[in-house]
Short mmCIF file of C-alpha atoms in Angstrom, two decimals:
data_model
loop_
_atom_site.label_atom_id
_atom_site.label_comp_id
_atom_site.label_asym_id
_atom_site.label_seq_id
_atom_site.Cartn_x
_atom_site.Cartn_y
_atom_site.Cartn_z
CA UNK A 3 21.89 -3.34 -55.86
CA UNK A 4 22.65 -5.97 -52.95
CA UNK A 5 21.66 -3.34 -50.32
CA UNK A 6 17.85 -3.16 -52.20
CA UNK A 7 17.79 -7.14 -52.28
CA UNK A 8 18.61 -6.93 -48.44
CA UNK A 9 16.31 -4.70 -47.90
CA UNK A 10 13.53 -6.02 -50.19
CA UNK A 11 14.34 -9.98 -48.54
CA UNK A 12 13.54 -8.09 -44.77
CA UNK A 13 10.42 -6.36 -45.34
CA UNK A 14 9.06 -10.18 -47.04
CA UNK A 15 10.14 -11.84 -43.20
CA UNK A 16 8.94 -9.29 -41.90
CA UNK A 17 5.54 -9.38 -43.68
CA UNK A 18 5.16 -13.22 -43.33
CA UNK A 19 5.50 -12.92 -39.32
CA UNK A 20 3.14 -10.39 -39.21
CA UNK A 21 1.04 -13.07 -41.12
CA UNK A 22 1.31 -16.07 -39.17
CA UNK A 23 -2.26 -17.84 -38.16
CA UNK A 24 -3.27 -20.32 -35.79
CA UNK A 25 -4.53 -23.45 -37.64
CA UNK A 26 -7.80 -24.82 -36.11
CA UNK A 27 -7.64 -28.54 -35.69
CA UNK A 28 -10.67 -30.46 -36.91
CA UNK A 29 -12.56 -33.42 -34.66
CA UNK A 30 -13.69 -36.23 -36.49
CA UNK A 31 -16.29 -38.56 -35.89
CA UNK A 32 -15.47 -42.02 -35.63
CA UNK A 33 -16.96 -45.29 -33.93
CA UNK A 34 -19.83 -43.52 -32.67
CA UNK A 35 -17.04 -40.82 -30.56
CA UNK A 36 -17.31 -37.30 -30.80
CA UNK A 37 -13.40 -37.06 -31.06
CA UNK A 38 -10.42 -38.91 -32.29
CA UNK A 39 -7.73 -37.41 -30.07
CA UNK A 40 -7.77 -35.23 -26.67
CA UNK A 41 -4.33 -33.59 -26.28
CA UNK A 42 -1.80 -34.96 -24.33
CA UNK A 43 -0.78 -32.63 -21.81
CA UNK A 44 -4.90 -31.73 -21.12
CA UNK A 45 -4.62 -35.58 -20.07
CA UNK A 46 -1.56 -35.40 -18.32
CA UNK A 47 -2.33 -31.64 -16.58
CA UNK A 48 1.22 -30.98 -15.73
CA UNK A 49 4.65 -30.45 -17.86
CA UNK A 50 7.20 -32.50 -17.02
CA UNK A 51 10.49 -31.46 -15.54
CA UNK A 52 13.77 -31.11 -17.09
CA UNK A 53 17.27 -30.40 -17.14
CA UNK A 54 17.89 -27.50 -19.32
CA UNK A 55 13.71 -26.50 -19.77
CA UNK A 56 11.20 -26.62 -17.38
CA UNK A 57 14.06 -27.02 -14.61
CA UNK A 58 11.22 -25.40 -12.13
CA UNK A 59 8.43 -27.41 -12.80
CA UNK A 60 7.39 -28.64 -9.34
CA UNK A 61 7.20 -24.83 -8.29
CA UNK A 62 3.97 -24.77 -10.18
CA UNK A 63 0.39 -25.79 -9.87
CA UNK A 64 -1.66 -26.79 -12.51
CA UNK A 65 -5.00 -26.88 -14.20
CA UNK A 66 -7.11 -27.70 -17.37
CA UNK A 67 -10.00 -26.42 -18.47
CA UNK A 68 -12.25 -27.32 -21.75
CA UNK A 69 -15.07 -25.25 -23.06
CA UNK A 70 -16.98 -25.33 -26.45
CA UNK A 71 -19.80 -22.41 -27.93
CA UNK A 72 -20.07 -21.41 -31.31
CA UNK A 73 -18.52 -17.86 -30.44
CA UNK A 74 -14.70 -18.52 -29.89
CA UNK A 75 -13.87 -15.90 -27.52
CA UNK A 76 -16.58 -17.36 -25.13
CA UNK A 77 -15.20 -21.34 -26.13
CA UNK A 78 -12.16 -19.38 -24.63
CA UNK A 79 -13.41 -17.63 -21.41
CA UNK A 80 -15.17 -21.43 -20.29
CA UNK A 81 -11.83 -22.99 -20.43
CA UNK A 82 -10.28 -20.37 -18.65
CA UNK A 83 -13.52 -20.23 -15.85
CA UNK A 84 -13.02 -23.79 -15.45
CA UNK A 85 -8.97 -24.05 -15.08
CA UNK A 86 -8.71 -21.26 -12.64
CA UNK A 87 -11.93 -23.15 -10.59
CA UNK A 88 -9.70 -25.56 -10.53
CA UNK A 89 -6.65 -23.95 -9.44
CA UNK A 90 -8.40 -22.79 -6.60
CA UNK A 91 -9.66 -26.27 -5.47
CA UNK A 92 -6.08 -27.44 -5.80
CA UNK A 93 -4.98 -24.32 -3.36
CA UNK A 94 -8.06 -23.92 -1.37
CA UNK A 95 -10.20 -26.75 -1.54
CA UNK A 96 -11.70 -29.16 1.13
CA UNK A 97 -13.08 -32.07 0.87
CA UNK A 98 -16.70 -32.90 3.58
CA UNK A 99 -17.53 -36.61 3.61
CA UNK A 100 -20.93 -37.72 5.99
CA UNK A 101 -21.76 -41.49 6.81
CA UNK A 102 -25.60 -41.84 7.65
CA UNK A 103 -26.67 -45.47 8.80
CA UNK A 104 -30.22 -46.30 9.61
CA UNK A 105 -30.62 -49.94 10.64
CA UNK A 106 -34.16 -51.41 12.19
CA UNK A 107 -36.21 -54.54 12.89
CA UNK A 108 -39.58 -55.20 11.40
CA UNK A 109 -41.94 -58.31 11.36
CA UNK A 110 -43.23 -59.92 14.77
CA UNK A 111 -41.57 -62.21 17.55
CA UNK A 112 -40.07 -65.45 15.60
CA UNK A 113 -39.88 -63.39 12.45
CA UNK A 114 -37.91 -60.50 12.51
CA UNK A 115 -36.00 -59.02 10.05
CA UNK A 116 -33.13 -56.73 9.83
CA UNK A 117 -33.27 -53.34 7.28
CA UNK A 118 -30.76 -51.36 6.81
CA UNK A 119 -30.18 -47.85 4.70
CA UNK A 120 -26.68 -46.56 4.64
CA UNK A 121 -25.73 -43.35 2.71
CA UNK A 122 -22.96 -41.39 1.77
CA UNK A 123 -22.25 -37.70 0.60
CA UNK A 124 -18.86 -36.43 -0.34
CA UNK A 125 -18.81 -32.51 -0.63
CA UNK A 126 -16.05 -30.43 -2.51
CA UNK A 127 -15.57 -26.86 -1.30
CA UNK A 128 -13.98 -24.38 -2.30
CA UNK A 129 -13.06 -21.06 -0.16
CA UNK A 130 -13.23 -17.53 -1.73
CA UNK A 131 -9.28 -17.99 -3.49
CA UNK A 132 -7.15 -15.50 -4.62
CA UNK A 133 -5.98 -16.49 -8.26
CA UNK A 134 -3.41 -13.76 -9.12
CA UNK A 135 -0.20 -14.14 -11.01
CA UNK A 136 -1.31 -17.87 -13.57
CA UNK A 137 0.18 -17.95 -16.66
CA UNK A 138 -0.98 -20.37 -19.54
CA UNK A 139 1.23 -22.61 -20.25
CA UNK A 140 -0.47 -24.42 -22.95
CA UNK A 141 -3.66 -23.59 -25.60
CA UNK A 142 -5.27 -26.05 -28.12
CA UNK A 143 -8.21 -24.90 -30.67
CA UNK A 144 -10.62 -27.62 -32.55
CA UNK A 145 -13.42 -27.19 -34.68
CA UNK A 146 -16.26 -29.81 -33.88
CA UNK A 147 -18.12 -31.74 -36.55
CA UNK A 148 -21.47 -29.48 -35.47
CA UNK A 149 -19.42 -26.36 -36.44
CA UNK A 150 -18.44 -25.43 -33.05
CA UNK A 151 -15.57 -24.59 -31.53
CA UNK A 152 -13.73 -26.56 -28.59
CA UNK A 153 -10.97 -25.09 -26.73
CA UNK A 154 -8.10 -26.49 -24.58
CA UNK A 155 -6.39 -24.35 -21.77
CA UNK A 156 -3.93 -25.32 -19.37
CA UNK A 157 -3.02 -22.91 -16.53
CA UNK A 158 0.10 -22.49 -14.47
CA UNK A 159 0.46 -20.52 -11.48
CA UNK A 160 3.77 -20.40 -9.29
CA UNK A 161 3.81 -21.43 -5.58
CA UNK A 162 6.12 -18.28 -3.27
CA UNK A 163 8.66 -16.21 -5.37
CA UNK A 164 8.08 -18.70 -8.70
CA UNK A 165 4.79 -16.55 -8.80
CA UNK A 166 5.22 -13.75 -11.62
CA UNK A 167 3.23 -11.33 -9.38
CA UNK A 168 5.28 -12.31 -5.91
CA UNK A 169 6.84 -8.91 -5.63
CA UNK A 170 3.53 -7.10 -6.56
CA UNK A 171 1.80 -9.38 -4.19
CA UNK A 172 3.82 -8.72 -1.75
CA UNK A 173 3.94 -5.04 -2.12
CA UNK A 174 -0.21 -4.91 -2.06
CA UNK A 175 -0.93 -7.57 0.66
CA UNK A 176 -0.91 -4.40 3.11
CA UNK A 177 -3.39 -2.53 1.31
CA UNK A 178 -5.84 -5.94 1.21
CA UNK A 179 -6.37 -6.07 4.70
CA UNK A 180 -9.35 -3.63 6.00
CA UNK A 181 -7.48 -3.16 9.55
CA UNK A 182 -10.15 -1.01 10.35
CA UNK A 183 -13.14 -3.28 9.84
CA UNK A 184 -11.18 -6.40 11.53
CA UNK A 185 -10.59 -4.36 14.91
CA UNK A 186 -14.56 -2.98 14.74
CA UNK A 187 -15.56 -6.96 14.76
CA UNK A 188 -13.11 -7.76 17.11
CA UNK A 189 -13.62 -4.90 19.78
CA UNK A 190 -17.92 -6.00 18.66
CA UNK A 191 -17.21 -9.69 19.77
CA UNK A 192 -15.46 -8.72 22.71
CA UNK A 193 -18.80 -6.14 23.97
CA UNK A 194 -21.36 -8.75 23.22
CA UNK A 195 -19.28 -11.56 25.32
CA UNK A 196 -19.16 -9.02 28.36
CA UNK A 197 -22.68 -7.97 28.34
CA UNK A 198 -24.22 -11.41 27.76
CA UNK A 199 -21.85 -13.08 30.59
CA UNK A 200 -20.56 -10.70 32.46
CA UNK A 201 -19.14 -12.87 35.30
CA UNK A 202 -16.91 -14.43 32.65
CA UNK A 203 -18.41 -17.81 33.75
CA UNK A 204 -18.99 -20.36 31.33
CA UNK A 205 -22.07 -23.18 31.44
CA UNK A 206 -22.68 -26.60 30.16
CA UNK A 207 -26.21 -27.93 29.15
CA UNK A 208 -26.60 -31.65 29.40
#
């Protein structure tokens, strides 16, 4: 009789982990905001380091990403486009900044006056990146006043060996390099530099 109450109590566990369902938050309008809370660590964009978990924290960059649609799965896939856009700024990206200044005199002798126009443009680019090997590290789901759904991602990925796919990296970096189309270019460049200046002498134009 025990053993079938054993038995009985471990097929219910069993049957309420198989069960288990992620609760969507709701948002709630108040004072004119679209939401009363933004998590923490989407804020924050990192996980703090400690003694006994998270003891290799700094060997990992991070990322957020938010995306909302009325389809989950595609709530989902913005996030994720956006936090690995921004993993590769954080590992690839540069930033461009141009001054232009413009300054003139107008008006006739005795009353002259001074104009000036000065602009600036900051660009952010970002290089063709390899994103292999991020893990997420932390998810939140909310379901928007309009009915919509708003997702949270954060995304991890390890800098050298903390990198889940190091070894596989590693293994494949070989097979990523077309060897054969790099020494074509370079045996190309070296052709085109003979024929066009074939004394090997080099000019300067004022």
């Amino acid at each position: 009789m025990m053993k079938t109450i054993m038995i009985a109590l471990l097929a219910l566990g069993l049957t309420n982990c198989a069960q288990t369902n992620y609760k969507v938050k709701q948002e709630v309008k108040e004072e004119g905001r679209v939401l009363n809370q933004v998590p923490q660590w989407y804020v924050d964009a990192k996980i703090d380091k400690g003694f006994i978990f998270n003891k290799d924290a700094d060997k990992f960059v991070y990322a957020v990403g938010q995306g909302n649609s009325p389809d989950l799965q595609l709530a989902i896939e913005k996030a994720m486009m956006i936090a690995k856009a921004e993993l590769a700024d954080k590992l690839r990206g540069q930033m461009n900044k141009r001054t232009d200044l413009y300054i003139t005199e107008i008006g006739s002798e005795g009353n002259k006056k001074v104009v000036s126009k000065i602009e600036q443009t900051i660009v952010n680019v970002v290089k063709a990146t390899m994103i292999q090997g991020y893990e997420s590290w932390e998810k939140d789901v909310y379901e928007t006043p309009d009915g919509e759904y708003r997702v949270y991602i954060g995304l991890k990925m390890g800098v050298g060996d903390s990198n889940k796919l190091a070894e596989y990296i590693a293994k494949n970096a070989f097979s990523a390099v077309d060897i054969d189309t790099l020494a074509k270019n370079a045996i190309d460049k070296v052709m085109v530099e003979d024929i066009t200046n074939p004394d090997g002498i080099k000019t300067i134009e004022n």
